[in-house]
Short mmCIF file of C-alpha atoms in Angstrom, two decimals:
data_model
loop_
_atom_site.label_atom_id
_atom_site.label_comp_id
_atom_site.label_asym_id
_atom_site.label_seq_id
_atom_site.Cartn_x
_atom_site.Cartn_y
_atom_site.Cartn_z
CA MET A 1 22.20 -2.68 -6.94
CA THR A 2 20.42 0.60 -6.15
CA TYR A 3 16.75 0.92 -5.17
CA LYS A 4 14.53 3.99 -5.18
CA GLY A 5 12.87 4.61 -1.86
CA VAL A 6 10.99 6.99 0.42
CA LEU A 7 11.60 7.53 4.13
CA GLU A 8 8.77 9.06 6.16
CA THR A 9 9.46 10.43 9.66
CA SER A 10 7.68 12.89 11.94
CA PHE A 11 10.02 15.53 10.47
CA GLY A 12 8.98 14.96 6.87
CA ILE A 13 9.45 12.86 3.74
CA SER A 14 12.81 12.15 2.08
CA ILE A 15 13.42 10.61 -1.33
CA ILE A 16 16.36 8.22 -0.98
CA GLU A 17 18.44 5.69 -2.89
CA ILE A 18 19.34 2.49 -1.06
CA LYS A 19 22.53 0.81 -2.21
CA ASN A 20 22.67 -2.96 -1.74
CA ASP A 21 25.86 -5.00 -2.08
CA PHE A 22 23.86 -8.02 -0.81
CA GLU A 23 25.67 -7.83 2.51
CA TYR A 24 24.88 -4.28 3.62
CA LEU A 25 22.15 -1.78 2.79
CA LYS A 26 23.18 1.88 2.78
CA PHE A 27 21.61 5.27 2.13
CA GLU A 28 22.32 8.93 2.81
CA ILE A 29 20.19 11.96 3.62
CA ASP A 30 22.26 15.14 3.38
CA ASP A 31 25.22 14.51 5.73
CA PHE A 32 23.55 11.59 7.52
CA LYS A 33 24.77 8.12 6.56
CA PHE A 34 22.81 4.98 7.47
CA VAL A 35 23.82 1.33 7.15
CA GLY A 36 22.04 -1.94 7.99
CA THR A 37 21.71 -5.59 7.08
CA SER A 38 17.89 -5.50 7.03
CA PHE A 39 15.33 -2.84 6.15
CA ASP A 40 14.47 -2.33 9.82
CA ASP A 41 17.94 -1.94 11.40
CA PHE A 42 19.42 1.14 9.72
CA GLU A 43 22.05 2.56 12.07
CA LEU A 44 23.19 6.17 11.89
CA LEU A 45 26.97 6.21 11.52
CA ASN A 46 28.98 8.57 13.75
CA TYR A 47 25.94 9.46 15.87
CA GLU A 48 28.11 11.38 18.33
CA ASN A 49 29.20 13.84 15.61
CA TYR A 50 25.75 15.43 15.31
CA SER A 51 24.13 18.07 17.48
CA LYS A 52 20.87 17.51 19.33
CA SER A 53 19.06 19.85 16.96
CA GLU A 54 20.33 17.91 13.93
CA LEU A 55 19.30 14.56 15.42
CA LYS A 56 15.73 15.80 15.92
CA MET A 57 15.15 14.97 12.25
CA PHE A 58 14.90 11.30 13.23
CA SER A 59 13.79 8.95 16.01
CA PHE A 60 16.25 6.34 17.23
CA ASN A 61 16.21 3.04 19.04
CA LYS A 62 19.25 3.01 21.34
CA ILE A 63 20.84 -0.44 21.43
CA ARG A 64 23.79 -1.50 23.55
CA CYS A 65 26.59 -2.67 21.28
CA GLY A 66 29.82 -3.87 22.89
CA ASN A 67 31.11 -1.06 25.08
CA GLY A 68 28.94 1.52 23.39
CA PHE A 69 25.60 1.98 21.69
CA ALA A 70 24.11 1.80 18.20
CA TYR A 71 21.33 4.17 17.18
CA GLU A 72 18.85 2.65 14.71
CA LEU A 73 16.02 4.41 12.94
CA CYS A 74 12.55 3.85 14.40
CA ASP A 75 9.12 5.48 14.41
CA CYS A 76 9.25 5.73 10.63
CA LYS A 77 8.03 4.23 7.38
CA LEU A 78 10.37 3.10 4.63
CA THR A 79 9.11 2.29 1.15
CA VAL A 80 11.52 0.68 -1.31
CA ASN A 81 11.02 -0.49 -4.89
CA ILE A 82 12.91 -3.70 -5.68
CA PRO A 83 13.26 -4.98 -9.27
CA THR A 84 12.29 -8.65 -8.95
CA GLN A 85 12.57 -11.52 -11.42
CA ILE A 86 9.38 -13.53 -11.95
CA LYS A 87 9.09 -16.79 -13.86
CA ASP A 88 6.06 -17.79 -15.90
CA VAL A 89 5.85 -21.50 -15.07
CA GLU A 90 3.91 -22.43 -18.20
CA THR A 91 6.11 -20.68 -20.76
CA GLY A 92 9.40 -20.68 -18.82
CA LYS A 93 9.79 -16.97 -19.55
CA VAL A 94 11.60 -14.90 -16.89
CA PHE A 95 10.77 -11.20 -16.68
CA GLU A 96 11.26 -8.34 -14.24
CA GLU A 97 8.55 -6.65 -12.21
CA ASN A 98 8.58 -4.20 -9.31
CA LEU A 99 8.17 -5.46 -5.77
CA GLU A 100 7.22 -2.60 -3.48
CA MET A 101 8.08 -3.21 0.15
CA LYS A 102 6.90 -0.88 2.90
CA VAL A 103 8.45 -1.32 6.33
CA GLU A 104 6.76 0.38 9.27
CA ILE A 105 8.90 0.56 12.41
CA GLY A 106 7.25 1.50 15.68
CA LYS A 107 8.42 3.82 18.44
CA SER A 108 11.26 2.97 20.78
CA LEU A 109 10.16 1.22 23.98
CA GLY A 110 13.57 1.51 25.62
CA LYS A 111 16.13 -1.20 26.40
CA GLY A 112 16.74 -1.78 22.69
CA MET A 113 13.13 -2.64 21.85
CA THR A 114 10.57 -1.02 19.57
CA GLU A 115 6.90 -1.43 18.90
CA ASP A 116 6.01 -4.01 16.26
CA VAL A 117 7.52 -3.89 12.79
CA LYS A 118 5.08 -4.44 9.92
CA ILE A 119 5.90 -5.28 6.32
CA SER A 120 3.61 -4.63 3.37
CA LEU A 121 4.46 -6.20 0.01
CA SER A 122 2.92 -5.25 -3.30
CA LEU A 123 3.79 -6.99 -6.57
CA GLU A 124 2.32 -6.04 -9.93
CA ILE A 125 2.49 -8.68 -12.65
CA LEU A 126 1.22 -7.69 -16.09
CA SER A 127 -0.98 -4.93 -14.61
CA LYS A 128 -2.51 -7.17 -11.92
CA ASN A 129 -1.63 -6.39 -8.31
CA TYR A 130 -0.91 -8.90 -5.55
CA SER A 131 -0.39 -7.70 -1.98
CA ALA A 132 0.25 -8.89 1.57
CA ILE A 133 0.76 -7.44 5.04
CA ASN A 134 2.71 -9.36 7.67
CA PHE A 135 5.51 -9.14 10.22
CA ASP A 136 8.43 -10.32 8.08
CA PHE A 137 9.43 -10.84 4.46
CA GLU A 138 8.98 -14.63 4.59
CA ASP A 139 5.33 -14.62 5.60
CA GLY A 140 4.48 -11.73 3.30
CA ALA A 141 6.19 -13.35 0.32
CA ASN A 142 4.44 -16.65 1.04
CA GLU A 143 1.10 -14.82 0.91
CA ILE A 144 2.08 -13.41 -2.49
CA ILE A 145 3.13 -16.88 -3.70
CA ASN A 146 -0.24 -18.32 -2.68
CA GLN A 147 -1.90 -15.64 -4.81
CA VAL A 148 0.19 -16.14 -7.96
CA LYS A 149 0.73 -19.91 -7.99
CA PRO A 150 0.75 -22.07 -10.00
CA LYS A 151 1.24 -19.57 -12.85
CA TYR A 152 4.22 -17.62 -11.45
CA LYS A 153 7.23 -18.15 -9.19
CA PHE A 154 9.85 -15.88 -7.62
CA ASN A 155 13.11 -16.26 -9.53
CA ASN A 156 15.41 -15.39 -6.60
CA CYS A 157 16.85 -16.91 -3.41
CA PHE A 158 13.44 -16.92 -1.76
CA GLY A 159 12.16 -19.04 -4.64
CA CYS A 160 15.22 -21.32 -4.74
CA ASN A 161 15.27 -25.06 -4.05
CA PHE A 162 18.19 -24.76 -1.62
CA SER A 163 17.19 -21.92 0.71
CA ASP A 164 15.61 -22.07 4.15
CA TYR A 165 15.32 -20.34 7.52
CA SER A 166 16.77 -21.38 10.85
CA PRO A 167 14.30 -22.94 13.33
CA TYR A 168 16.05 -20.81 15.98
CA GLY A 169 14.66 -17.62 14.45
CA LYS A 170 15.39 -15.00 11.82
CA ALA A 171 15.39 -11.28 11.12
CA ILE A 172 12.52 -9.77 9.16
CA PHE A 173 14.75 -9.85 6.08
CA GLY A 174 18.20 -10.95 4.95
CA THR A 175 18.90 -14.08 7.00
CA MET A 176 18.06 -16.88 4.59
CA LEU A 177 20.34 -19.92 4.77
CA CYS A 178 21.74 -21.26 1.51
CA PHE A 179 22.33 -25.01 1.31
CA LYS A 180 23.76 -25.22 -2.21
CA ASN A 181 26.81 -26.92 -0.62
CA GLN A 182 24.65 -29.97 0.23
CA LYS A 183 21.85 -29.97 -2.32
CA GLU A 184 20.93 -33.66 -2.23
CA GLU A 185 20.87 -33.78 1.56
CA TYR A 186 18.81 -30.60 1.84
CA ILE A 187 16.00 -31.50 -0.57
CA LYS A 188 15.37 -34.71 1.41
CA VAL A 189 14.67 -32.78 4.62
CA LYS A 190 11.04 -33.03 5.72
CA SER A 191 11.19 -32.10 9.42
CA LYS A 192 13.02 -30.06 12.04
CA ASP A 193 14.99 -33.16 13.07
CA GLY A 194 16.10 -33.65 9.47
CA PHE A 195 17.09 -30.00 9.27
CA PHE A 196 19.30 -30.29 12.37
CA LYS A 197 21.17 -33.21 10.77
CA LEU A 198 22.38 -31.01 7.92
CA GLY A 199 25.90 -29.65 7.89
CA LYS A 200 26.58 -25.92 8.12
CA GLU A 201 24.95 -23.81 5.44
CA ASP A 202 27.03 -22.47 2.55
CA ARG A 203 26.21 -18.86 3.41
CA ILE A 204 23.56 -16.43 4.63
CA VAL A 205 21.75 -14.61 1.84
CA GLN A 206 19.12 -11.99 1.20
CA GLU A 207 15.83 -13.28 -0.15
CA ILE A 208 16.11 -11.01 -3.22
CA TYR A 209 19.56 -12.29 -4.26
CA GLN A 210 20.17 -14.94 -6.91
CA CYS A 211 23.34 -16.90 -7.78
CA SER A 212 24.34 -19.01 -10.78
CA GLU A 213 23.24 -22.20 -8.99
CA PHE A 214 19.64 -21.03 -8.59
CA GLU A 215 17.04 -23.74 -9.10
CA PRO A 216 13.26 -23.09 -8.94
CA ARG A 217 11.77 -24.34 -5.70
CA GLU A 218 9.60 -27.43 -5.82
CA ILE A 219 6.69 -28.28 -3.50
CA ASN A 220 7.42 -29.74 -0.04
CA VAL A 221 11.19 -29.28 -0.22
CA GLY A 222 13.29 -28.71 2.89
CA TYR A 223 12.24 -27.65 6.38
CA ARG A 224 10.07 -24.73 5.20
CA GLY A 225 8.27 -26.91 2.65
#
C-alpha cells in the first residue's frame, strides 16, 4: 500500500510517498531513506554516510540503540492520506473514504526525548467532515467514532471485534493487539483482570489493516470497550 503525503520541516516542504507493508513504513526524499513502524519514529538509514551540510535538511532525535544510535525525524509535520474503508451500518454498504492524518513531532529535548507529539485526524464521509486532535491514533479515532456513530463504523482493525491495546502502554500508532486466536475468550473480557487472563495475542497489527477474519466491533467488547 502506498500513501500520498507531505513532510514539512524548517528547511521546506517535500511531497512524499509512504510505502506500507503493514510491518514497516518507508519513504525517500532524494538520496535520504527513512523507515519506521509508526508515523512518529522515522529513522534515517545510514546516517553516518551523510555530511553535516546534507543533514541540515532535517532535525533528528538521537536515540541510543544497542551499541550505537538511531536518528529519528523530529521538529516536523507529516501529513498522510490513508484510504479507509467505512461501513454504513444501516445499509451494510462498505465504501472507501480518505482519512487524513497529520502528525506533529516536537523538537528534540535530548536523551532520546522530544516535545509532545500531536495527531490530527480528518475524515470526510459523503462531503461531511469529521475531525479530532489528540495525542495518539486511538483517542483521535475514538473521537471520530463518537461523531459518526451509530450510522458509520471503521471497517479495519481498529473497528474489529478482536483488537485491543495493552494496559502496559502503546505507541501512537501501529501497536494494536489482535486476539483472533481466542475470539470467544476475548469478547467476554470486561476488565483489566480479565484481559490479563487471556493468552498471548495472535499478532501485533496496525489500526488501518484488515484481515479476512475481520468482524465489526460491538459495544462494550474487550478491555477497551
